[in-house]
Amino acid sequence: MLYPIFEYLDSVLDIPGTGVFKYISFRAGMAALLSLIITITFGKNIINWIRKKQIGETVRDLGLTGQVEKKGTPTMGGLMMIAGIIVPTLLFANVNNIYIILLLITTVWLGGIGFVDDYIKVFKKNKEGLAGRFKIIGQITVGIIVGVTLYFHEGVVVREFTNPVSIEEGVVETPAFRDVKVAKTTIPFLKNNELNYENFLGFLGESMTPVLYILLVIFIITAISNGANITDGIDGLAAGTSAIIGLTIAIFAYISGNAIFSQYLNVFFIPNSAELVIFCSAFVGACIGFLWYNAYPAQVFMGDTGSLMLGGVIAVLSLALRKELLLPVLCGIFVIENVSVIMQVSYFKYTKRKYGEGRRIFLMSPLHHHYQKKNIHEAKISTRFWIVGILLAIITLATLKLR
């Protein structure tokens, strides 16, 4: 909301100093700062309000150390994160940007689904929460919205230059270019790292390409959203991991929105994608601010209100920047947590059918509970998972200079 005001003050009234608002770095810094202020300063008040409303976590006794003590800890703290993301984004980003619009819709939509789930658990005293099919329907719906928009919206393009951008004697030479409406993405760890979905899926027929692309978008959003949801099982794990991922995506967004850096580092130049840096900054600020209260011992849990939203937002950011094929590496923690559950359940059912007795691969799934069963303190588990997350982020960033 402030962006058009400052643009008017600078362009029309020519007021000195108002042009600073055009800089991505300035607005990103302000968004991160405001997000931290919202989550940390007002976080205590929100926690007290949640506690006053008796919105506490209901805990099933799974035999984990320190688990029972968590009973009654305020939940639905994801509301803090949603506020920490939306308010700075509305103030400092260009809200007419199609990518920003998509991310705001995703944040509110998935946050709303998680809120309903938490509400049923807490106020209706139903431990099952919102039925799984309704969660899936909600994720599919937002996946359709995102997929259709990214594939068909005229503002979602890739800029192709006829000759490289160059700098000589401090002067930037801007070459001729054309904006292409094409469904391309990045293949990690390959020299020629472009994949055109239209060529790849073309043999199925021209009409099937958008359908399959939208199905892929639905799968990615659902998988990463559920992965973040499963990861949110011990203090600080989901919030810390998401902050690392968000910072990495912010780097990609900055590069993708800069003509010089994108060409030098062999990255798609995506017009208007630099605005995503502001959203990412607010996202990271909200995660860190929430971590202030969620680090062990947690004073508040994010609940599904936060966890479903985190994964969905990360998925949409990656899709917008055409980096979705990097998600298995960048979101490796979410993927491993998801896979550990699938493996555990599948193996248990298989052995029960074959031997009449269910057997397990892990002591408990998801994976972080396996380590808890081995009597490793949850604070140490979270810290080690963060370290792995940082290593995965470094590996992801290392793909930038592969030509």
Short mmCIF file of C-alpha atoms in Angstrom, two decimals:
data_model
loop_
_atom_site.label_atom_id
_atom_site.label_comp_id
_atom_site.label_asym_id
_atom_site.label_seq_id
_atom_site.Cartn_x
_atom_site.Cartn_y
_atom_site.Cartn_z
CA MET A 1 0.00 0.00 0.00
CA LEU A 2 2.91 2.35 0.64
CA TYR A 3 4.60 1.49 -2.66
CA PRO A 4 2.24 3.47 -4.97
CA ILE A 5 2.20 6.38 -2.52
CA PHE A 6 5.98 6.72 -2.50
CA GLU A 7 6.10 6.17 -6.26
CA TYR A 8 3.71 9.10 -6.66
CA LEU A 9 5.71 11.26 -4.24
CA ASP A 10 8.91 10.51 -6.17
CA SER A 11 7.70 10.54 -9.78
CA VAL A 12 5.04 13.25 -9.65
CA LEU A 13 5.90 15.53 -6.74
CA ASP A 14 9.64 14.83 -6.94
CA ILE A 15 10.10 14.95 -3.16
CA PRO A 16 13.74 14.22 -2.23
CA GLY A 17 14.35 10.92 -0.45
CA THR A 18 11.12 9.22 -1.51
CA GLY A 19 12.93 7.38 -4.32
CA VAL A 20 14.55 5.10 -1.74
CA PHE A 21 11.29 3.18 -1.63
CA LYS A 22 11.97 1.89 -5.14
CA TYR A 23 15.00 -0.06 -3.93
CA ILE A 24 14.35 -3.73 -3.32
CA SER A 25 17.01 -3.87 -0.60
CA PHE A 26 15.40 -1.04 1.39
CA ARG A 27 11.89 -2.47 1.21
CA ALA A 28 13.11 -6.00 1.97
CA GLY A 29 14.96 -4.77 5.05
CA MET A 30 11.93 -2.84 6.25
CA ALA A 31 9.66 -5.85 5.65
CA ALA A 32 11.95 -8.14 7.66
CA LEU A 33 12.24 -5.59 10.49
CA LEU A 34 8.49 -5.00 10.70
CA SER A 35 7.83 -8.74 10.59
CA LEU A 36 10.19 -9.27 13.53
CA ILE A 37 8.54 -6.43 15.45
CA ILE A 38 5.08 -7.88 14.86
CA THR A 39 5.97 -11.43 15.88
CA ILE A 40 8.26 -10.59 18.80
CA THR A 41 6.72 -7.41 20.24
CA PHE A 42 3.12 -8.45 19.85
CA GLY A 43 3.86 -12.14 20.16
CA LYS A 44 3.65 -12.09 23.96
CA ASN A 45 0.26 -10.40 23.81
CA ILE A 46 -0.98 -12.94 21.29
CA ILE A 47 0.28 -15.82 23.46
CA ASN A 48 -1.48 -14.36 26.50
CA TRP A 49 -4.68 -13.97 24.48
CA ILE A 50 -4.44 -17.55 23.28
CA ARG A 51 -3.82 -18.76 26.84
CA LYS A 52 -6.75 -16.69 28.11
CA LYS A 53 -8.97 -18.34 25.53
CA GLN A 54 -7.59 -21.69 26.75
CA ILE A 55 -6.36 -22.57 23.29
CA GLY A 56 -3.92 -25.20 24.48
CA GLU A 57 -2.30 -28.18 22.80
CA THR A 58 -3.90 -31.57 23.38
CA VAL A 59 -1.14 -34.16 23.58
CA ARG A 60 -1.41 -37.90 23.04
CA ASP A 61 0.98 -39.89 25.20
CA LEU A 62 3.37 -41.52 22.73
CA GLY A 63 5.98 -42.34 25.33
CA LEU A 64 8.31 -39.52 24.29
CA THR A 65 10.47 -37.73 26.85
CA GLY A 66 9.01 -34.36 27.85
CA GLN A 67 5.91 -34.84 25.75
CA VAL A 68 3.30 -34.82 28.51
CA GLU A 69 4.74 -31.56 29.89
CA LYS A 70 3.73 -29.84 26.64
CA LYS A 71 0.05 -30.34 27.38
CA GLY A 72 -1.74 -27.02 27.64
CA THR A 73 0.94 -25.06 25.76
CA PRO A 74 -0.83 -22.39 23.65
CA THR A 75 -1.29 -23.40 20.03
CA MET A 76 -2.53 -21.66 16.85
CA GLY A 77 0.56 -19.45 17.10
CA GLY A 78 0.66 -19.58 13.32
CA LEU A 79 -1.61 -16.54 13.49
CA MET A 80 1.47 -14.57 14.62
CA MET A 81 3.36 -15.73 11.56
CA ILE A 82 0.53 -14.96 9.15
CA ALA A 83 0.29 -11.42 10.55
CA GLY A 84 4.08 -11.09 10.34
CA ILE A 85 3.97 -12.01 6.66
CA ILE A 86 0.85 -10.25 5.40
CA VAL A 87 1.20 -6.83 7.06
CA PRO A 88 4.78 -6.06 5.87
CA THR A 89 4.00 -7.47 2.42
CA LEU A 90 0.93 -5.23 2.04
CA LEU A 91 2.92 -2.20 3.20
CA PHE A 92 6.20 -2.62 1.35
CA ALA A 93 5.55 -4.80 -1.72
CA ASN A 94 3.81 -3.86 -4.94
CA VAL A 95 0.44 -5.52 -4.32
CA ASN A 96 -0.43 -5.28 -8.02
CA ASN A 97 2.30 -7.84 -8.74
CA ILE A 98 0.77 -11.16 -9.81
CA TYR A 99 3.31 -13.18 -7.82
CA ILE A 100 2.59 -11.22 -4.64
CA ILE A 101 -1.14 -11.70 -5.16
CA LEU A 102 -0.70 -15.46 -5.54
CA LEU A 103 1.40 -15.68 -2.38
CA LEU A 104 -1.04 -13.63 -0.32
CA ILE A 105 -3.87 -15.91 -1.48
CA THR A 106 -1.81 -19.00 -0.60
CA THR A 107 -0.90 -17.61 2.84
CA VAL A 108 -4.49 -16.79 3.77
CA TRP A 109 -6.01 -19.89 2.16
CA LEU A 110 -3.73 -22.53 3.70
CA GLY A 111 -3.52 -20.62 6.97
CA GLY A 112 -7.32 -20.64 7.02
CA ILE A 113 -7.47 -24.41 6.45
CA GLY A 114 -4.99 -24.94 9.28
CA PHE A 115 -6.95 -22.58 11.52
CA VAL A 116 -10.16 -24.58 10.99
CA ASP A 117 -8.25 -27.78 11.80
CA ASP A 118 -6.82 -26.30 15.00
CA TYR A 119 -10.19 -24.80 15.96
CA ILE A 120 -11.88 -28.21 15.74
CA LYS A 121 -9.12 -29.82 17.80
CA VAL A 122 -9.13 -27.17 20.51
CA PHE A 123 -12.69 -25.91 20.81
CA LYS A 124 -14.59 -28.98 19.66
CA LYS A 125 -12.21 -31.27 21.59
CA ASN A 126 -11.86 -33.48 18.52
CA LYS A 127 -8.27 -34.74 18.33
CA GLU A 128 -8.70 -35.74 14.69
CA GLY A 129 -9.34 -32.15 13.66
CA LEU A 130 -10.47 -31.33 10.13
CA ALA A 131 -11.03 -34.47 8.05
CA GLY A 132 -8.06 -35.23 5.83
CA ARG A 133 -10.15 -35.13 2.66
CA PHE A 134 -11.12 -31.51 3.34
CA LYS A 135 -7.47 -30.55 3.83
CA ILE A 136 -6.61 -32.21 0.53
CA ILE A 137 -9.50 -30.47 -1.23
CA GLY A 138 -8.26 -27.13 0.12
CA GLN A 139 -4.70 -27.82 -1.05
CA ILE A 140 -5.93 -28.96 -4.46
CA THR A 141 -8.01 -25.79 -4.80
CA VAL A 142 -5.09 -23.47 -4.13
CA GLY A 143 -2.97 -25.65 -6.42
CA ILE A 144 -5.45 -25.15 -9.26
CA ILE A 145 -5.49 -21.38 -8.68
CA VAL A 146 -1.68 -21.20 -8.70
CA GLY A 147 -1.24 -23.60 -11.62
CA VAL A 148 -3.79 -21.90 -13.87
CA THR A 149 -2.38 -18.46 -13.08
CA LEU A 150 1.26 -19.40 -13.67
CA TYR A 151 0.46 -21.17 -16.93
CA PHE A 152 -2.03 -18.75 -18.49
CA HIS A 153 -1.52 -15.29 -16.95
CA GLU A 154 0.05 -12.91 -19.48
CA GLY A 155 2.26 -11.33 -16.82
CA VAL A 156 4.05 -14.60 -16.02
CA VAL A 157 6.87 -14.59 -18.57
CA VAL A 158 10.57 -15.21 -19.02
CA ARG A 159 12.72 -12.47 -20.57
CA GLU A 160 15.10 -13.62 -23.28
CA PHE A 161 17.93 -11.33 -24.37
CA THR A 162 19.21 -11.29 -27.92
CA ASN A 163 22.71 -10.58 -26.65
CA PRO A 164 24.23 -10.65 -23.14
CA VAL A 165 23.99 -7.75 -20.72
CA SER A 166 27.40 -6.11 -20.40
CA ILE A 167 29.05 -3.44 -18.30
CA GLU A 168 31.90 -1.34 -19.64
CA GLU A 169 33.46 1.61 -17.86
CA GLY A 170 30.60 1.77 -15.40
CA VAL A 171 27.91 1.98 -18.08
CA VAL A 172 25.31 -0.77 -18.34
CA GLU A 173 24.50 -1.73 -21.91
CA THR A 174 20.94 -2.96 -22.07
CA PRO A 175 20.42 -5.34 -24.99
CA ALA A 176 17.26 -6.01 -26.94
CA PHE A 177 14.96 -8.54 -25.38
CA ARG A 178 11.61 -10.22 -25.69
CA ASP A 179 9.26 -11.52 -23.02
CA VAL A 180 8.27 -15.10 -23.75
CA LYS A 181 5.19 -16.89 -22.42
CA VAL A 182 6.68 -20.33 -21.91
CA ALA A 183 6.40 -23.12 -19.34
CA LYS A 184 10.09 -23.52 -18.56
CA THR A 185 11.80 -24.60 -15.38
CA THR A 186 15.30 -25.30 -14.06
CA ILE A 187 16.80 -28.80 -13.97
CA PRO A 188 19.34 -28.92 -11.12
CA PHE A 189 22.88 -30.24 -11.48
CA LEU A 190 22.88 -30.34 -15.29
CA LYS A 191 24.90 -28.17 -17.65
CA ASN A 192 22.01 -27.41 -20.01
CA ASN A 193 19.59 -26.87 -17.19
CA GLU A 194 16.38 -25.76 -18.89
CA LEU A 195 13.28 -27.93 -19.20
CA ASN A 196 10.36 -26.83 -21.33
CA TYR A 197 7.23 -28.57 -20.10
CA GLU A 198 5.56 -27.98 -23.45
CA ASN A 199 8.30 -29.91 -25.28
CA PHE A 200 8.63 -32.53 -22.58
CA LEU A 201 4.91 -33.27 -22.45
CA GLY A 202 4.13 -32.34 -26.04
CA PHE A 203 3.80 -35.94 -27.20
CA LEU A 204 0.63 -36.23 -25.10
CA GLY A 205 -1.05 -33.47 -27.09
CA GLU A 206 -1.10 -29.71 -26.84
CA SER A 207 -4.30 -29.63 -24.79
CA MET A 208 -2.87 -31.99 -22.16
CA THR A 209 0.22 -29.92 -21.34
CA PRO A 210 -1.54 -27.32 -19.15
CA VAL A 211 -3.56 -30.06 -17.43
CA LEU A 212 -0.43 -32.01 -16.53
CA TYR A 213 1.38 -28.83 -15.46
CA ILE A 214 -1.50 -27.92 -13.13
CA LEU A 215 -1.50 -31.47 -11.71
CA LEU A 216 2.23 -31.11 -11.06
CA VAL A 217 1.64 -27.81 -9.26
CA ILE A 218 -1.07 -29.42 -7.12
CA PHE A 219 1.25 -32.30 -6.22
CA ILE A 220 4.15 -29.99 -5.29
CA ILE A 221 2.02 -27.69 -3.12
CA THR A 222 0.31 -30.62 -1.38
CA ALA A 223 3.55 -32.53 -0.80
CA ILE A 224 5.59 -29.62 0.58
CA SER A 225 2.67 -28.30 2.66
CA ASN A 226 2.12 -31.72 4.26
CA GLY A 227 5.88 -32.15 4.67
CA ALA A 228 6.09 -28.95 6.70
CA ASN A 229 3.06 -30.04 8.68
CA ILE A 230 4.67 -33.36 9.58
CA THR A 231 7.99 -31.67 10.43
CA ASP A 232 6.26 -29.49 13.03
CA GLY A 233 6.60 -32.07 15.78
CA ILE A 234 9.25 -30.71 18.14
CA ASP A 235 10.16 -27.24 19.38
CA GLY A 236 11.67 -24.95 16.76
CA LEU A 237 12.10 -27.54 14.03
CA ALA A 238 9.62 -26.37 11.38
CA ALA A 239 10.13 -22.64 12.00
CA GLY A 240 13.94 -22.83 11.90
CA THR A 241 14.00 -25.04 8.82
CA SER A 242 11.52 -22.78 7.01
CA ALA A 243 13.61 -19.69 7.80
CA ILE A 244 16.66 -21.32 6.16
CA ILE A 245 14.63 -22.28 3.09
CA GLY A 246 13.02 -18.84 2.89
CA LEU A 247 16.39 -17.07 2.97
CA THR A 248 17.69 -19.31 0.18
CA ILE A 249 14.64 -18.59 -1.99
CA ALA A 250 15.09 -14.86 -1.32
CA ILE A 251 18.56 -15.10 -2.88
CA PHE A 252 17.11 -16.83 -5.94
CA ALA A 253 14.38 -14.19 -6.17
CA TYR A 254 16.90 -11.34 -6.07
CA ILE A 255 19.02 -12.94 -8.78
CA SER A 256 16.02 -13.84 -10.97
CA GLY A 257 14.82 -10.24 -10.83
CA ASN A 258 18.18 -8.76 -11.84
CA ALA A 259 19.12 -8.80 -15.54
CA ILE A 260 22.88 -8.77 -14.94
CA PHE A 261 23.07 -11.33 -12.12
CA SER A 262 20.59 -13.70 -13.75
CA GLN A 263 22.58 -13.91 -16.97
CA TYR A 264 25.94 -14.18 -15.27
CA LEU A 265 24.70 -16.98 -13.01
CA ASN A 266 22.72 -18.72 -15.75
CA VAL A 267 19.32 -18.16 -14.12
CA PHE A 268 16.01 -17.27 -15.77
CA PHE A 269 15.39 -13.53 -15.73
CA ILE A 270 11.77 -13.27 -14.61
CA PRO A 271 10.31 -9.76 -14.89
CA ASN A 272 8.77 -8.45 -11.65
CA SER A 273 10.04 -11.43 -9.64
CA ALA A 274 12.29 -9.16 -7.56
CA GLU A 275 9.18 -8.20 -5.56
CA LEU A 276 9.30 -11.71 -4.11
CA VAL A 277 12.38 -10.64 -2.13
CA ILE A 278 10.11 -8.43 -0.02
CA PHE A 279 7.72 -11.31 0.61
CA CYS A 280 10.61 -13.67 1.43
CA SER A 281 12.05 -11.13 3.87
CA ALA A 282 8.74 -10.88 5.70
CA PHE A 283 8.50 -14.69 5.64
CA VAL A 284 11.96 -15.16 7.16
CA GLY A 285 11.32 -12.41 9.71
CA ALA A 286 8.08 -14.10 10.77
CA CYS A 287 9.82 -17.48 11.15
CA ILE A 288 12.63 -16.03 13.24
CA GLY A 289 10.24 -13.94 15.33
CA PHE A 290 8.07 -16.97 15.98
CA LEU A 291 11.17 -19.01 16.81
CA TRP A 292 11.82 -16.53 19.64
CA TYR A 293 8.86 -18.12 21.46
CA ASN A 294 8.90 -21.56 19.83
CA ALA A 295 12.52 -22.50 20.63
CA TYR A 296 12.88 -25.10 23.40
CA PRO A 297 11.07 -24.98 25.75
CA ALA A 298 8.28 -23.71 23.50
CA GLN A 299 5.92 -21.07 24.85
CA VAL A 300 3.62 -21.50 21.85
CA PHE A 301 3.06 -23.95 19.00
CA MET A 302 2.24 -22.86 15.46
CA GLY A 303 -0.35 -25.59 14.94
CA ASP A 304 -1.63 -26.46 11.50
CA THR A 305 -2.44 -22.75 11.13
CA GLY A 306 1.26 -22.13 10.60
CA SER A 307 2.70 -25.40 9.32
CA LEU A 308 0.35 -25.93 6.37
CA MET A 309 0.89 -22.32 5.34
CA LEU A 310 4.69 -22.50 5.56
CA GLY A 311 5.03 -25.44 3.18
CA GLY A 312 2.48 -24.08 0.72
CA VAL A 313 4.17 -20.68 0.55
CA ILE A 314 7.59 -22.27 -0.03
CA ALA A 315 6.15 -24.38 -2.85
CA VAL A 316 4.50 -21.40 -4.58
CA LEU A 317 7.67 -19.30 -4.26
CA SER A 318 9.69 -22.06 -5.94
CA LEU A 319 7.13 -22.47 -8.71
CA ALA A 320 7.03 -18.73 -9.37
CA LEU A 321 10.83 -18.64 -9.64
CA ARG A 322 10.86 -21.83 -11.77
CA LYS A 323 12.93 -23.68 -9.19
CA GLU A 324 10.41 -26.37 -8.24
CA LEU A 325 12.73 -29.21 -9.27
CA LEU A 326 15.19 -27.99 -6.65
CA LEU A 327 12.67 -28.60 -3.87
CA PRO A 328 13.69 -32.23 -3.15
CA VAL A 329 17.12 -30.85 -2.19
CA LEU A 330 16.21 -27.47 -0.71
CA CYS A 331 13.28 -28.92 1.26
CA GLY A 332 15.13 -32.15 1.97
CA ILE A 333 14.10 -32.08 5.64
CA PHE A 334 10.41 -31.91 4.72
CA VAL A 335 10.86 -34.63 2.10
CA ILE A 336 12.72 -36.97 4.46
CA GLU A 337 10.12 -36.49 7.18
CA ASN A 338 7.35 -37.24 4.67
CA VAL A 339 9.13 -40.28 3.26
CA SER A 340 9.85 -41.68 6.73
CA VAL A 341 6.11 -41.77 7.45
CA ILE A 342 5.29 -43.36 4.09
CA MET A 343 8.00 -45.99 4.58
CA GLN A 344 6.93 -46.77 8.14
CA VAL A 345 3.24 -47.16 7.30
CA SER A 346 3.86 -49.12 4.09
CA TYR A 347 6.33 -51.52 5.69
CA PHE A 348 4.08 -52.05 8.71
CA LYS A 349 1.10 -52.94 6.48
CA TYR A 350 3.23 -55.17 4.24
CA THR A 351 4.74 -57.18 7.10
CA LYS A 352 1.41 -57.48 8.86
CA ARG A 353 -0.14 -58.87 5.69
CA LYS A 354 2.76 -61.22 5.00
CA TYR A 355 3.80 -62.32 8.49
CA GLY A 356 0.69 -61.56 10.51
CA GLU A 357 2.66 -59.09 12.61
CA GLY A 358 3.42 -55.50 11.72
CA ARG A 359 7.11 -54.51 11.82
CA ARG A 360 8.70 -51.09 11.79
CA ILE A 361 11.71 -49.53 10.09
CA PHE A 362 12.02 -46.68 12.58
CA LEU A 363 11.38 -46.65 16.31
CA MET A 364 8.69 -44.09 15.52
CA SER A 365 7.83 -41.86 12.59
CA PRO A 366 8.22 -39.12 11.48
CA LEU A 367 12.00 -39.25 11.65
CA HIS A 368 12.47 -36.70 14.44
CA HIS A 369 10.45 -38.95 16.79
CA HIS A 370 12.79 -41.83 15.92
CA TYR A 371 15.67 -39.83 17.38
CA GLN A 372 13.58 -38.85 20.39
CA LYS A 373 13.00 -42.56 21.04
CA LYS A 374 16.79 -42.92 21.05
CA ASN A 375 16.81 -40.47 23.98
CA ILE A 376 18.34 -37.57 22.04
CA HIS A 377 17.10 -34.25 23.40
CA GLU A 378 14.68 -32.47 21.09
CA ALA A 379 16.71 -29.25 21.19
CA LYS A 380 19.71 -31.17 19.84
CA ILE A 381 17.55 -32.85 17.18
CA SER A 382 16.24 -29.47 15.98
CA THR A 383 19.73 -27.97 15.89
CA ARG A 384 21.12 -30.91 13.91
CA PHE A 385 18.23 -30.76 11.47
CA TRP A 386 18.90 -27.03 11.01
CA ILE A 387 22.54 -27.83 10.22
CA VAL A 388 21.42 -30.36 7.61
CA GLY A 389 19.01 -27.73 6.26
CA ILE A 390 21.86 -25.21 5.90
CA LEU A 391 24.00 -27.78 4.06
CA LEU A 392 21.10 -28.53 1.70
CA ALA A 393 20.66 -24.79 1.10
CA ILE A 394 24.35 -24.45 0.23
CA ILE A 395 24.08 -27.38 -2.19
CA THR A 396 21.03 -25.74 -3.78
CA LEU A 397 22.82 -22.40 -4.17
CA ALA A 398 25.80 -24.23 -5.69
CA THR A 399 23.65 -24.96 -8.77
CA LEU A 400 23.73 -21.25 -9.65
CA LYS A 401 27.02 -21.32 -11.55
CA LEU A 402 26.57 -24.64 -13.33
CA ARG A 403 26.65 -23.78 -17.04
#
